[in-house]
PDB file of C-alpha atoms in Angstrom:
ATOM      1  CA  UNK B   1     155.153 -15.990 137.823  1.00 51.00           C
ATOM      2  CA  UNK B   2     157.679 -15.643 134.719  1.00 52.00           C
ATOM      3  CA  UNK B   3     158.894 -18.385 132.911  1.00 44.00           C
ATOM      4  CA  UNK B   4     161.835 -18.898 130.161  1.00 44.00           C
ATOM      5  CA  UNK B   5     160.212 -18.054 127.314  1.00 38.00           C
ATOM      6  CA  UNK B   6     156.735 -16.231 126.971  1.00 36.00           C
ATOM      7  CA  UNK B   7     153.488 -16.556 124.498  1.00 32.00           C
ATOM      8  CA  UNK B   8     150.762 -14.804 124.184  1.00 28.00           C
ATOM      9  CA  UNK B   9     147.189 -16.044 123.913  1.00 26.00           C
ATOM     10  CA  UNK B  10     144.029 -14.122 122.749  1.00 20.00           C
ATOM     11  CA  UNK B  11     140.116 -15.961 123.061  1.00 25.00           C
ATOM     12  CA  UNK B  12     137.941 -14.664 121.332  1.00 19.00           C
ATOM     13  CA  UNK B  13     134.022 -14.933 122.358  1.00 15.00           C
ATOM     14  CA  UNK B  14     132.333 -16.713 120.109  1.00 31.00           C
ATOM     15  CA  UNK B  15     129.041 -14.688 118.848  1.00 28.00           C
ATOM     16  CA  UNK B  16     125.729 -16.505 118.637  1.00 32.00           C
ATOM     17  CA  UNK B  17     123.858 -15.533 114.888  1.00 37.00           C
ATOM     18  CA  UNK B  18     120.392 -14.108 115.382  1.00 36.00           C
ATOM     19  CA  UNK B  19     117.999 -15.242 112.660  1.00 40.00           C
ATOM     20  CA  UNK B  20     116.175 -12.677 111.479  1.00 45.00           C
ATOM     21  CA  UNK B  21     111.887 -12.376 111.320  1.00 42.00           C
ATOM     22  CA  UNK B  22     110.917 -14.013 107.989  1.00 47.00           C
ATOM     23  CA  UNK B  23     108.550 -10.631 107.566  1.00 49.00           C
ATOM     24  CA  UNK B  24     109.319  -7.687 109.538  1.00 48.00           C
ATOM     25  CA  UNK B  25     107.207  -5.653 110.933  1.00 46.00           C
ATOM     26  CA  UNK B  26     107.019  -2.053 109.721  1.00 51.00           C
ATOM     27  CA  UNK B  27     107.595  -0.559 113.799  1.00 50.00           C
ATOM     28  CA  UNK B  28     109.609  -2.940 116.315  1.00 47.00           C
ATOM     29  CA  UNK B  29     107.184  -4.475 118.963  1.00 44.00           C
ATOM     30  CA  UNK B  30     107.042  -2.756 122.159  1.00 48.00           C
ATOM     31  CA  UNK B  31     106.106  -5.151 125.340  1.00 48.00           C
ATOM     32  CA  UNK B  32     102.213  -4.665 125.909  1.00 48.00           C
ATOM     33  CA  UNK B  33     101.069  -3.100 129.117  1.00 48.00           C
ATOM     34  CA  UNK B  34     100.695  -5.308 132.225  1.00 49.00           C
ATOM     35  CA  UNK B  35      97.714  -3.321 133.177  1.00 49.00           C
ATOM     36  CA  UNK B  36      95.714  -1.765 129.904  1.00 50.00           C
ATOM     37  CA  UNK B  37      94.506   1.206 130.268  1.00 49.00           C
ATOM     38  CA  UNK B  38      90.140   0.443 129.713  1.00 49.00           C
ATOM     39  CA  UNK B  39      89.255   4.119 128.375  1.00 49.00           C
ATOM     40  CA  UNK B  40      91.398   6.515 125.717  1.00 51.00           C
ATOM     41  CA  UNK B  41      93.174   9.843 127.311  1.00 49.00           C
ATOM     42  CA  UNK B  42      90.445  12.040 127.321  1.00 54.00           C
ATOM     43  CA  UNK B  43      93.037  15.253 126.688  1.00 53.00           C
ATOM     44  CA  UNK B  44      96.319  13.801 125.337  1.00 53.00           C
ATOM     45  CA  UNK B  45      99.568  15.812 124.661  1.00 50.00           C
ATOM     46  CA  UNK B  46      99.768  18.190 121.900  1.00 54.00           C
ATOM     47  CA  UNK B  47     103.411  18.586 122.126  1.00 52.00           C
ATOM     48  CA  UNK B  48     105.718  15.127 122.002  1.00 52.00           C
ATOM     49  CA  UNK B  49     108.970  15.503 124.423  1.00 50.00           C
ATOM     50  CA  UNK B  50     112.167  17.108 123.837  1.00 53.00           C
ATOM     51  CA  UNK B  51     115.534  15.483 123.619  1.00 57.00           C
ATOM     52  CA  UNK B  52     116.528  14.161 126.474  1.00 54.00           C
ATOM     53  CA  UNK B  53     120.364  15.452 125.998  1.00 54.00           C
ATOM     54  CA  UNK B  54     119.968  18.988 126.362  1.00 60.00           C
ATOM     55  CA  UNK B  55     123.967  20.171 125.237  1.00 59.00           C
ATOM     56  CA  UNK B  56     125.927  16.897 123.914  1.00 56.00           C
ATOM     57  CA  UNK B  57     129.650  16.568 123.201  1.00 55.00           C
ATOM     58  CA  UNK B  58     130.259  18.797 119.901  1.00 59.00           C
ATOM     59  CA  UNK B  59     134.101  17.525 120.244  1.00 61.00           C
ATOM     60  CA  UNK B  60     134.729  13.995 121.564  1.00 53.00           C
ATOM     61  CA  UNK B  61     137.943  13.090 122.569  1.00 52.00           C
ATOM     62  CA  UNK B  62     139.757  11.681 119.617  1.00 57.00           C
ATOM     63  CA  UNK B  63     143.025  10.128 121.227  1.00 54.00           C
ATOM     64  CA  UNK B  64     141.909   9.624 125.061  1.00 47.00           C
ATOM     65  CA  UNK B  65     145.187   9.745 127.591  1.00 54.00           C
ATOM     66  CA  UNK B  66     147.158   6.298 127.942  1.00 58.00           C
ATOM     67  CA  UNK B  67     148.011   5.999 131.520  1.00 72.00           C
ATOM     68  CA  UNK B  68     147.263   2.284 132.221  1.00 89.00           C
ATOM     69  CA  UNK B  69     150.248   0.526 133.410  1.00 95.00           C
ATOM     70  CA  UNK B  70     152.787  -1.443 131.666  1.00 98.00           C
ATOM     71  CA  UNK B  71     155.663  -3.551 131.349  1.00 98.00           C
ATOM     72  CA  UNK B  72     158.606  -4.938 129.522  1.00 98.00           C
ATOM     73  CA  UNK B  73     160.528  -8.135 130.540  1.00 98.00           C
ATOM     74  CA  UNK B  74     164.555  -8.217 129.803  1.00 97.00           C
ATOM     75  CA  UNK B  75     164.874 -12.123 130.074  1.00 96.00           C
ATOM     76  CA  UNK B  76     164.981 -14.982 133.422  1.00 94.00           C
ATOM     77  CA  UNK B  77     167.727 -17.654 132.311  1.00 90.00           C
ATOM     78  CA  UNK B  78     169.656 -16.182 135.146  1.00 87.00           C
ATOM     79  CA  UNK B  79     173.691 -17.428 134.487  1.00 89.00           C
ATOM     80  CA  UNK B  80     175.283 -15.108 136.860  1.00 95.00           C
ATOM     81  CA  UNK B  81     174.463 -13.678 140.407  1.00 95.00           C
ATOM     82  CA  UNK B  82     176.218 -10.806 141.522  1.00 97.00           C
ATOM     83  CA  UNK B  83     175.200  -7.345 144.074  1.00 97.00           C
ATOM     84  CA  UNK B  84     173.856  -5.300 141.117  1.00 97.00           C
ATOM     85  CA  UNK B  85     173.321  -4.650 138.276  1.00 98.00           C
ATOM     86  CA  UNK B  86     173.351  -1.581 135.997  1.00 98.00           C
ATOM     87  CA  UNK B  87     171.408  -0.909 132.313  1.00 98.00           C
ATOM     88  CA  UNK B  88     169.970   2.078 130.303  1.00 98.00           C
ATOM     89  CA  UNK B  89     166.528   2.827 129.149  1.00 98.00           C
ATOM     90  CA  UNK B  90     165.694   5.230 126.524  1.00 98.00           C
ATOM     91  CA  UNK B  91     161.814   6.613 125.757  1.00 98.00           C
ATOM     92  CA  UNK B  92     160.379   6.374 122.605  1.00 98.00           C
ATOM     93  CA  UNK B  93     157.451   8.206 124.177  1.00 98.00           C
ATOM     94  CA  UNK B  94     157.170   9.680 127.570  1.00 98.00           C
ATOM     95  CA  UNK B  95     157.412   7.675 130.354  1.00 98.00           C
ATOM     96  CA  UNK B  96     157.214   7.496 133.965  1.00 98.00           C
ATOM     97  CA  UNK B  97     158.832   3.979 135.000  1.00 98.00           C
ATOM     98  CA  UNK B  98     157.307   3.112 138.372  1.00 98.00           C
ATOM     99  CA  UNK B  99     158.819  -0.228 139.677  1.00 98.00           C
ATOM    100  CA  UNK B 100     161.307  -2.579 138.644  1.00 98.00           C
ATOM    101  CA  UNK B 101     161.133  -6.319 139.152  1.00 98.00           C
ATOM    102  CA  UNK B 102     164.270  -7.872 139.721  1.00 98.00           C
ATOM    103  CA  UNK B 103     165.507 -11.971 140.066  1.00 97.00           C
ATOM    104  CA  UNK B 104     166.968 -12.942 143.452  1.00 96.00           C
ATOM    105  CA  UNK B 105     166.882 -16.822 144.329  1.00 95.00           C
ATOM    106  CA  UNK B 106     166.555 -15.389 148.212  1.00 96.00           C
ATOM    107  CA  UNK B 107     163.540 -15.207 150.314  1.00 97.00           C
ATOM    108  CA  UNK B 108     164.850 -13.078 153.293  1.00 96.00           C
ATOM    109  CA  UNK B 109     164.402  -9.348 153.764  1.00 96.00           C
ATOM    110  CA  UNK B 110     167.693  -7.380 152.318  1.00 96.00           C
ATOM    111  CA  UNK B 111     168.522  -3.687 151.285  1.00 97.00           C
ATOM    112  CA  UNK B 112     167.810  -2.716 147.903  1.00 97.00           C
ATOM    113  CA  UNK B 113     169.198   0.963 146.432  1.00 98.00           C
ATOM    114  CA  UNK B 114     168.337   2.101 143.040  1.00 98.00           C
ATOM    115  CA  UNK B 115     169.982   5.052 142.140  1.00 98.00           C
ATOM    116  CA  UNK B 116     169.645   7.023 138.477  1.00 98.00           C
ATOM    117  CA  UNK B 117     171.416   9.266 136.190  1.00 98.00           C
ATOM    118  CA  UNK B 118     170.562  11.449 132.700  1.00 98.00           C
ATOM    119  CA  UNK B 119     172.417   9.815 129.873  1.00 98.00           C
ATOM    120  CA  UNK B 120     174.453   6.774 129.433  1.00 98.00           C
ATOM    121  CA  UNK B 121     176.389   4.656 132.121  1.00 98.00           C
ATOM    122  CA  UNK B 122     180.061   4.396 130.064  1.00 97.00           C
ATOM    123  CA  UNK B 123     182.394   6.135 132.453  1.00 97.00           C
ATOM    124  CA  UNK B 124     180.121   6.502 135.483  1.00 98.00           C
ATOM    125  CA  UNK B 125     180.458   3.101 136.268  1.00 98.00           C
ATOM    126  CA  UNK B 126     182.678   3.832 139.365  1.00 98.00           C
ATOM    127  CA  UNK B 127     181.599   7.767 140.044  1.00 98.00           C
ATOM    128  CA  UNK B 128     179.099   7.481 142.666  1.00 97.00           C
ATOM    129  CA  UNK B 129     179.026  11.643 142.394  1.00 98.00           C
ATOM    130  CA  UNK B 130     177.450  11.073 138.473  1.00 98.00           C
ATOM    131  CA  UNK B 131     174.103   9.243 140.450  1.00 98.00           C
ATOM    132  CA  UNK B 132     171.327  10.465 142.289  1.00 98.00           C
ATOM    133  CA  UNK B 133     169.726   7.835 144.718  1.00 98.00           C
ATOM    134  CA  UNK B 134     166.151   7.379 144.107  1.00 98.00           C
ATOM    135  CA  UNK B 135     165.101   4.657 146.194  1.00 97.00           C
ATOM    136  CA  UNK B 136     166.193   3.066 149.292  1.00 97.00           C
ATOM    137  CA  UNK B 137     164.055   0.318 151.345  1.00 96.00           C
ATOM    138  CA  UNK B 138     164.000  -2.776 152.110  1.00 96.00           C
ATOM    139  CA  UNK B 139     162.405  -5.456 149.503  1.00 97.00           C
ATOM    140  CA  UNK B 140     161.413  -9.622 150.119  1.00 97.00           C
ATOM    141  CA  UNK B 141     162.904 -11.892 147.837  1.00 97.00           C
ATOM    142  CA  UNK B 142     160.119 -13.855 146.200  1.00 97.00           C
ATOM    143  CA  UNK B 143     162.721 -16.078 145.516  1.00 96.00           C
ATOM    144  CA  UNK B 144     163.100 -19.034 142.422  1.00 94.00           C
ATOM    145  CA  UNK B 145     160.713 -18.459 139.244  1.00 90.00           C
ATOM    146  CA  UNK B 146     159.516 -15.785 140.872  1.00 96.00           C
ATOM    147  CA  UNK B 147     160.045 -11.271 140.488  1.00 97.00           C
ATOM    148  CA  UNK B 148     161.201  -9.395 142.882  1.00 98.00           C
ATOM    149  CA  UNK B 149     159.241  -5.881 142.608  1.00 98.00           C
ATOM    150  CA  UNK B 150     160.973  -2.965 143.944  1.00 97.00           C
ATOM    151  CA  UNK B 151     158.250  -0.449 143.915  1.00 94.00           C
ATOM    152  CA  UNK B 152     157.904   3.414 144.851  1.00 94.00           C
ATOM    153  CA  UNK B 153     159.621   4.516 141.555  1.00 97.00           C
ATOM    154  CA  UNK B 154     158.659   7.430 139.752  1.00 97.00           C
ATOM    155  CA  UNK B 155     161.654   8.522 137.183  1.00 98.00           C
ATOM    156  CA  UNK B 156     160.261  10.659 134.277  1.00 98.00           C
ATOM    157  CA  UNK B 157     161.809  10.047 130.436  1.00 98.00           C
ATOM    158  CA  UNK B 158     160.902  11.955 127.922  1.00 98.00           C
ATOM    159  CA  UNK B 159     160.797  10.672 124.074  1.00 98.00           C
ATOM    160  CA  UNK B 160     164.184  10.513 122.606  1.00 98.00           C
ATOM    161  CA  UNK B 161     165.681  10.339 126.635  1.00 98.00           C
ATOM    162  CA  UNK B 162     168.530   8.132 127.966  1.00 98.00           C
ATOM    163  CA  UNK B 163     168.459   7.554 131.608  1.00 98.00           C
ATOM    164  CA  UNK B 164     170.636   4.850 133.054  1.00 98.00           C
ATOM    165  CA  UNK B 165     169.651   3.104 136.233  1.00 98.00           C
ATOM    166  CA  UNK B 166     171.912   1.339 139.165  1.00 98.00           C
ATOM    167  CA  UNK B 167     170.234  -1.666 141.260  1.00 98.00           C
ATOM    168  CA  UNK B 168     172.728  -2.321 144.276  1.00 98.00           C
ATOM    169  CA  UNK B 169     172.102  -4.288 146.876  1.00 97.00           C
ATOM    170  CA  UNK B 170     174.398  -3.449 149.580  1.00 93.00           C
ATOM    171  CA  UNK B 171     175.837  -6.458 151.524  1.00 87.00           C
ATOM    172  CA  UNK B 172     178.267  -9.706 151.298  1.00 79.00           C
ATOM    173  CA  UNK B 173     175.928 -11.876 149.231  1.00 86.00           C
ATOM    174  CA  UNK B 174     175.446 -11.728 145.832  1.00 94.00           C
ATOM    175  CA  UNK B 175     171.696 -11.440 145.223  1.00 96.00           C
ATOM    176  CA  UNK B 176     170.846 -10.476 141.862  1.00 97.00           C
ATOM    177  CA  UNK B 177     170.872 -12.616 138.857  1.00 97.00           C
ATOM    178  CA  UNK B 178     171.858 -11.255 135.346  1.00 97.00           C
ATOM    179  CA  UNK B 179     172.922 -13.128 132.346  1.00 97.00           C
ATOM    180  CA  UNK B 180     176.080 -12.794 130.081  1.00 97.00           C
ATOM    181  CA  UNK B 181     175.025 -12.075 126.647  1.00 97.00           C
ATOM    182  CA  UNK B 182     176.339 -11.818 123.021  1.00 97.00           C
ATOM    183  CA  UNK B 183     175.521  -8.249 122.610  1.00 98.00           C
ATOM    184  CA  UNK B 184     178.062  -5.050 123.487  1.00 98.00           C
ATOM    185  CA  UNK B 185     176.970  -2.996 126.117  1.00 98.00           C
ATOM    186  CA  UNK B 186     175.132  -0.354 125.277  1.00 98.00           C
ATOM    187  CA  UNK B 187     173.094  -1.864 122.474  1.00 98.00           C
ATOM    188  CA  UNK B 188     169.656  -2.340 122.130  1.00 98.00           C
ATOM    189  CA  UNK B 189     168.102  -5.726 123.796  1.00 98.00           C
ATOM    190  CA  UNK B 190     164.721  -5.356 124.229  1.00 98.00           C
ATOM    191  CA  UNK B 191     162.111  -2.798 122.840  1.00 98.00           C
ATOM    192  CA  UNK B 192     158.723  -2.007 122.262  1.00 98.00           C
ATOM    193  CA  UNK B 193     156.571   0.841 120.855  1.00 98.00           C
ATOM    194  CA  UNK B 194     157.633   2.996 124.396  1.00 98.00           C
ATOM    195  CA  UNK B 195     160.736   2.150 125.213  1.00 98.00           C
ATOM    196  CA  UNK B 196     163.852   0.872 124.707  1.00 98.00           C
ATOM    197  CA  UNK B 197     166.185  -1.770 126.926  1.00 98.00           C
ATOM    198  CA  UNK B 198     170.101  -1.089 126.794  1.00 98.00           C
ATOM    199  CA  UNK B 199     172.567  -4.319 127.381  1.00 98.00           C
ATOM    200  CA  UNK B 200     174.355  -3.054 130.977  1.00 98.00           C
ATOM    201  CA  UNK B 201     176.975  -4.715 133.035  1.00 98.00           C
ATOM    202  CA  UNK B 202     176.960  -6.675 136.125  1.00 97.00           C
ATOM    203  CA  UNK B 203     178.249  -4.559 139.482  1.00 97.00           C
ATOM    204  CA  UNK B 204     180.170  -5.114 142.783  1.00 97.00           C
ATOM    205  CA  UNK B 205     178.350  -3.075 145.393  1.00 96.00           C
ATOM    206  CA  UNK B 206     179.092   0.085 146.109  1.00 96.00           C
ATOM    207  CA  UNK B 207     180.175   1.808 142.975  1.00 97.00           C
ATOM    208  CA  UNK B 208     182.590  -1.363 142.632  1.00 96.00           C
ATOM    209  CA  UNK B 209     184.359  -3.182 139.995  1.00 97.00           C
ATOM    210  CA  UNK B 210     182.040  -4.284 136.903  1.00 97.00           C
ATOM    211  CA  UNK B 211     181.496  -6.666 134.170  1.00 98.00           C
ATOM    212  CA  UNK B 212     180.287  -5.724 130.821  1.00 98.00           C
ATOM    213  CA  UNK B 213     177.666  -7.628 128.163  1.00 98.00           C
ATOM    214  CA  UNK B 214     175.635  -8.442 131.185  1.00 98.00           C
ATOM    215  CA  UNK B 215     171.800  -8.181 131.184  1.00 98.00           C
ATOM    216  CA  UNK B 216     169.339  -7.441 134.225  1.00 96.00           C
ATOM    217  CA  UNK B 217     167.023 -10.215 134.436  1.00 98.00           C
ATOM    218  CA  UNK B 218     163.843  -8.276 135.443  1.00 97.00           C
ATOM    219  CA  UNK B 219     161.167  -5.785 133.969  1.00 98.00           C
ATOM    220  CA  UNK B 220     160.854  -2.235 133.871  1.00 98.00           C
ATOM    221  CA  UNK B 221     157.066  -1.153 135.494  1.00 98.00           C
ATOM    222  CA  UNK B 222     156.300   2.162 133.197  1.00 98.00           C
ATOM    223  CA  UNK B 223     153.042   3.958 132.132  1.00 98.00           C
ATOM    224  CA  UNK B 224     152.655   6.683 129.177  1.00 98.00           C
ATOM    225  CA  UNK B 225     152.487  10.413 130.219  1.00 96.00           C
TER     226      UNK B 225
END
Protein backbone atom coordinates (compact mmCIF):
# COMPACT_ATOMS: atom_id res chain seq x y z
CA UNK A 1 0.00 0.00 0.00
CA UNK A 2 1.36 3.66 -0.93
CA UNK A 3 -0.25 6.62 0.03
CA UNK A 4 0.13 10.53 -0.99
CA UNK A 5 2.61 11.50 1.09
CA UNK A 6 5.01 9.21 3.22
CA UNK A 7 6.66 9.37 6.96
CA UNK A 8 8.83 7.51 8.50
CA UNK A 9 8.65 6.11 12.03
CA UNK A 10 11.49 4.59 14.19
CA UNK A 11 10.59 2.76 18.01
CA UNK A 12 12.99 2.43 19.88
CA UNK A 13 13.03 -0.46 22.73
CA UNK A 14 13.03 0.88 25.78
CA UNK A 15 16.03 -0.68 28.04
CA UNK A 16 15.29 -1.78 31.58
CA UNK A 17 18.39 -0.30 34.16
CA UNK A 18 20.03 -3.09 36.12
CA UNK A 19 20.95 -1.99 39.64
CA UNK A 20 24.07 -2.96 40.45
CA UNK A 21 25.27 -5.35 43.82
CA UNK A 22 25.79 -2.82 46.66
CA UNK A 23 29.31 -4.94 47.25
CA UNK A 24 30.62 -6.97 44.54
CA UNK A 25 32.03 -9.88 44.78
CA UNK A 26 35.70 -10.25 43.83
CA UNK A 27 34.75 -13.51 41.07
CA UNK A 28 31.07 -13.51 39.48
CA UNK A 29 28.93 -16.38 41.04
CA UNK A 30 28.77 -19.45 39.11
CA UNK A 31 25.33 -21.61 39.63
CA UNK A 32 26.23 -24.39 42.31
CA UNK A 33 26.14 -27.98 41.24
CA UNK A 34 22.78 -29.83 41.26
CA UNK A 35 24.56 -32.88 42.39
CA UNK A 36 27.93 -32.03 44.63
CA UNK A 37 30.47 -33.95 44.15
CA UNK A 38 31.00 -35.73 48.21
CA UNK A 39 34.94 -36.42 47.85
CA UNK A 40 37.86 -33.98 46.15
CA UNK A 41 39.47 -35.29 42.61
CA UNK A 42 41.86 -37.55 43.83
CA UNK A 43 44.34 -36.66 40.60
CA UNK A 44 43.16 -33.32 39.15
CA UNK A 45 44.53 -31.64 35.93
CA UNK A 46 47.88 -30.20 35.84
CA UNK A 47 47.36 -28.46 32.65
CA UNK A 48 44.07 -25.94 32.37
CA UNK A 49 42.49 -26.07 28.62
CA UNK A 50 43.49 -24.36 25.58
CA UNK A 51 41.56 -21.77 23.68
CA UNK A 52 38.80 -22.95 22.31
CA UNK A 53 39.35 -20.85 18.86
CA UNK A 54 42.20 -22.51 17.48
CA UNK A 55 42.95 -19.80 14.20
CA UNK A 56 40.49 -16.62 14.60
CA UNK A 57 39.83 -13.88 12.05
CA UNK A 58 43.25 -11.76 11.91
CA UNK A 59 41.24 -9.45 9.25
CA UNK A 60 37.49 -8.94 9.76
CA UNK A 61 35.57 -7.60 7.18
CA UNK A 62 35.53 -3.88 7.53
CA UNK A 63 32.75 -2.76 4.94
CA UNK A 64 30.60 -6.13 4.51
CA UNK A 65 28.75 -6.25 0.81
CA UNK A 66 25.29 -4.28 0.60
CA UNK A 67 23.04 -6.43 -1.39
CA UNK A 68 19.73 -6.16 0.56
CA UNK A 69 17.05 -4.81 -1.55
CA UNK A 70 15.78 -1.42 -2.01
CA UNK A 71 13.60 1.13 -3.27
CA UNK A 72 12.78 4.63 -4.28
CA UNK A 73 9.20 5.98 -4.83
CA UNK A 74 8.69 8.83 -7.73
CA UNK A 75 5.22 10.08 -6.37
CA UNK A 76 1.10 8.53 -6.55
CA UNK A 77 -1.12 11.79 -7.13
CA UNK A 78 -1.72 10.24 -10.47
CA UNK A 79 -3.24 13.42 -12.90
CA UNK A 80 -2.84 11.75 -16.15
CA UNK A 81 -3.28 8.12 -17.55
CA UNK A 82 -1.80 7.32 -20.67
CA UNK A 83 0.00 3.68 -22.41
CA UNK A 84 3.48 4.50 -21.04
CA UNK A 85 5.58 6.14 -19.75
CA UNK A 86 9.31 6.89 -20.20
CA UNK A 87 12.14 8.38 -17.45
CA UNK A 88 15.95 8.12 -16.80
CA UNK A 89 17.86 6.81 -13.90
CA UNK A 90 21.38 7.55 -13.23
CA UNK A 91 23.71 5.50 -10.41
CA UNK A 92 25.40 7.17 -7.89
CA UNK A 93 26.73 3.73 -6.98
CA UNK A 94 26.29 0.51 -8.77
CA UNK A 95 23.14 -0.81 -9.20
CA UNK A 96 21.19 -3.60 -10.42
CA UNK A 97 17.40 -2.33 -10.59
CA UNK A 98 15.26 -5.46 -10.35
CA UNK A 99 11.50 -4.51 -10.62
CA UNK A 100 9.55 -1.56 -11.17
CA UNK A 101 6.20 -0.82 -9.59
CA UNK A 102 3.98 1.02 -11.65
CA UNK A 103 0.13 2.79 -10.98
CA UNK A 104 -2.71 1.36 -13.09
CA UNK A 105 -6.38 1.92 -11.67
CA UNK A 106 -7.10 -1.69 -13.61
CA UNK A 107 -7.41 -5.04 -12.12
CA UNK A 108 -7.41 -7.26 -15.30
CA UNK A 109 -4.44 -9.09 -16.78
CA UNK A 110 -2.72 -6.79 -19.70
CA UNK A 111 0.73 -6.75 -21.57
CA UNK A 112 3.41 -4.90 -20.06
CA UNK A 113 6.95 -4.21 -22.20
CA UNK A 114 9.81 -2.49 -20.64
CA UNK A 115 12.40 -1.84 -22.89
CA UNK A 116 15.99 0.10 -22.01
CA UNK A 117 18.67 2.10 -23.50
CA UNK A 118 22.45 3.56 -22.36
CA UNK A 119 22.15 7.28 -21.99
CA UNK A 120 19.42 9.76 -22.11
CA UNK A 121 15.89 9.50 -23.82
CA UNK A 122 15.98 13.21 -25.82
CA UNK A 123 15.74 12.13 -29.42
CA UNK A 124 14.96 8.43 -28.98
CA UNK A 125 11.65 9.14 -28.07
CA UNK A 126 10.23 7.79 -31.42
CA UNK A 127 13.40 5.38 -32.56
CA UNK A 128 12.32 2.08 -31.49
CA UNK A 129 15.96 0.88 -33.15
CA UNK A 130 17.80 3.16 -30.05
CA UNK A 131 15.94 0.38 -27.36
CA UNK A 132 16.58 -2.98 -26.41
CA UNK A 133 13.47 -4.86 -24.95
CA UNK A 134 14.12 -6.25 -21.64
CA UNK A 135 10.99 -7.54 -20.44
CA UNK A 136 7.86 -8.76 -21.87
CA UNK A 137 4.95 -10.62 -19.77
CA UNK A 138 1.98 -10.22 -18.68
CA UNK A 139 1.39 -8.25 -15.16
CA UNK A 140 -2.21 -7.91 -12.79
CA UNK A 141 -3.24 -4.60 -12.06
CA UNK A 142 -3.49 -4.27 -8.30
CA UNK A 143 -5.52 -1.57 -9.14
CA UNK A 144 -6.50 1.97 -6.89
CA UNK A 145 -3.91 2.85 -3.95
CA UNK A 146 -2.26 0.07 -4.82
CA UNK A 147 1.60 -0.82 -7.08
CA UNK A 148 1.72 -2.61 -9.79
CA UNK A 149 5.19 -4.65 -9.66
CA UNK A 150 6.60 -5.65 -12.87
CA UNK A 151 9.27 -7.98 -11.78
CA UNK A 152 12.09 -10.15 -13.58
CA UNK A 153 14.34 -7.04 -14.11
CA UNK A 154 17.89 -7.17 -13.89
CA UNK A 155 19.51 -3.89 -15.74
CA UNK A 156 23.06 -3.17 -14.39
CA UNK A 157 24.20 0.82 -13.81
CA UNK A 158 27.26 1.60 -12.90
CA UNK A 159 28.17 4.88 -10.70
CA UNK A 160 28.10 7.95 -12.76
CA UNK A 161 25.60 5.79 -15.51
CA UNK A 162 22.50 7.10 -17.36
CA UNK A 163 20.17 4.48 -18.52
CA UNK A 164 16.73 5.49 -19.66
CA UNK A 165 13.85 3.10 -19.39
CA UNK A 166 10.42 2.72 -21.61
CA UNK A 167 7.18 1.17 -19.79
CA UNK A 168 4.59 0.49 -22.72
CA UNK A 169 1.75 -1.19 -22.40
CA UNK A 170 0.61 -2.23 -25.70
CA UNK A 171 -3.19 -1.92 -26.32
CA UNK A 172 -6.28 0.68 -26.75
CA UNK A 173 -6.57 1.65 -23.08
CA UNK A 174 -4.62 3.92 -21.39
CA UNK A 175 -3.31 2.18 -18.26
CA UNK A 176 -0.62 3.94 -16.65
CA UNK A 177 -0.88 6.94 -14.51
CA UNK A 178 1.85 9.71 -14.49
CA UNK A 179 1.60 13.20 -13.31
CA UNK A 180 2.39 16.59 -15.07
CA UNK A 181 4.96 18.37 -13.16
CA UNK A 182 6.76 21.78 -12.86
CA UNK A 183 10.12 20.46 -13.61
CA UNK A 184 11.83 20.17 -17.41
CA UNK A 185 12.43 16.89 -18.50
CA UNK A 186 15.44 15.63 -17.84
CA UNK A 187 16.02 17.11 -14.41
CA UNK A 188 16.49 15.60 -11.31
CA UNK A 189 13.12 14.57 -9.24
CA UNK A 190 13.89 12.22 -6.87
CA UNK A 191 17.27 10.97 -5.34
CA UNK A 192 18.91 9.25 -2.73
CA UNK A 193 22.44 8.17 -1.69
CA UNK A 194 22.22 5.37 -4.92
CA UNK A 195 20.47 6.77 -7.37
CA UNK A 196 19.03 9.33 -9.10
CA UNK A 197 15.22 9.82 -10.71
CA UNK A 198 15.07 11.89 -14.10
CA UNK A 199 11.57 13.89 -14.89
CA UNK A 200 10.43 11.75 -18.33
CA UNK A 201 7.46 12.20 -20.54
CA UNK A 202 4.25 10.49 -20.91
CA UNK A 203 4.05 7.97 -24.23
CA UNK A 204 1.52 6.72 -26.86
CA UNK A 205 2.26 3.05 -27.35
CA UNK A 206 4.39 1.88 -29.62
CA UNK A 207 7.21 4.31 -29.98
CA UNK A 208 4.24 6.96 -30.39
CA UNK A 209 3.71 10.56 -29.94
CA UNK A 210 4.83 11.97 -26.35
CA UNK A 211 4.34 14.52 -23.76
CA UNK A 212 7.08 16.07 -21.86
CA UNK A 213 7.37 17.24 -17.84
CA UNK A 214 5.56 14.07 -17.07
CA UNK A 215 6.55 11.84 -14.11
CA UNK A 216 6.12 7.90 -13.69
CA UNK A 217 4.16 7.35 -10.70
CA UNK A 218 5.91 4.16 -9.40
CA UNK A 219 9.28 2.96 -7.76
CA UNK A 220 12.37 1.70 -9.03
CA UNK A 221 13.21 -2.02 -7.12
CA UNK A 222 17.31 -1.79 -7.04
CA UNK A 223 20.01 -3.40 -4.78
CA UNK A 224 23.87 -2.26 -4.48
CA UNK A 225 26.49 -4.37 -6.40
Amino acid sequence: MFSGSSQQFEFIEARVPRTPTPTPTPLPTTPPSASPTELPTAHPTSHPTPNPTASPTSNPSQAPTENAAKSLDTLWDAGVRNAGVMFEVIGKKNIRITGIDIYTPYTDQFSVRVYESIGGMSGKERSSNLWIKVNQGIVRGAGNNNPTPIEGLSSFIRAGQKKSFYIDTPGDVSRVRYSPVKINTGNIYKENADIQLLVGTGNDSNFGNYYTERMWNGRIHYELV
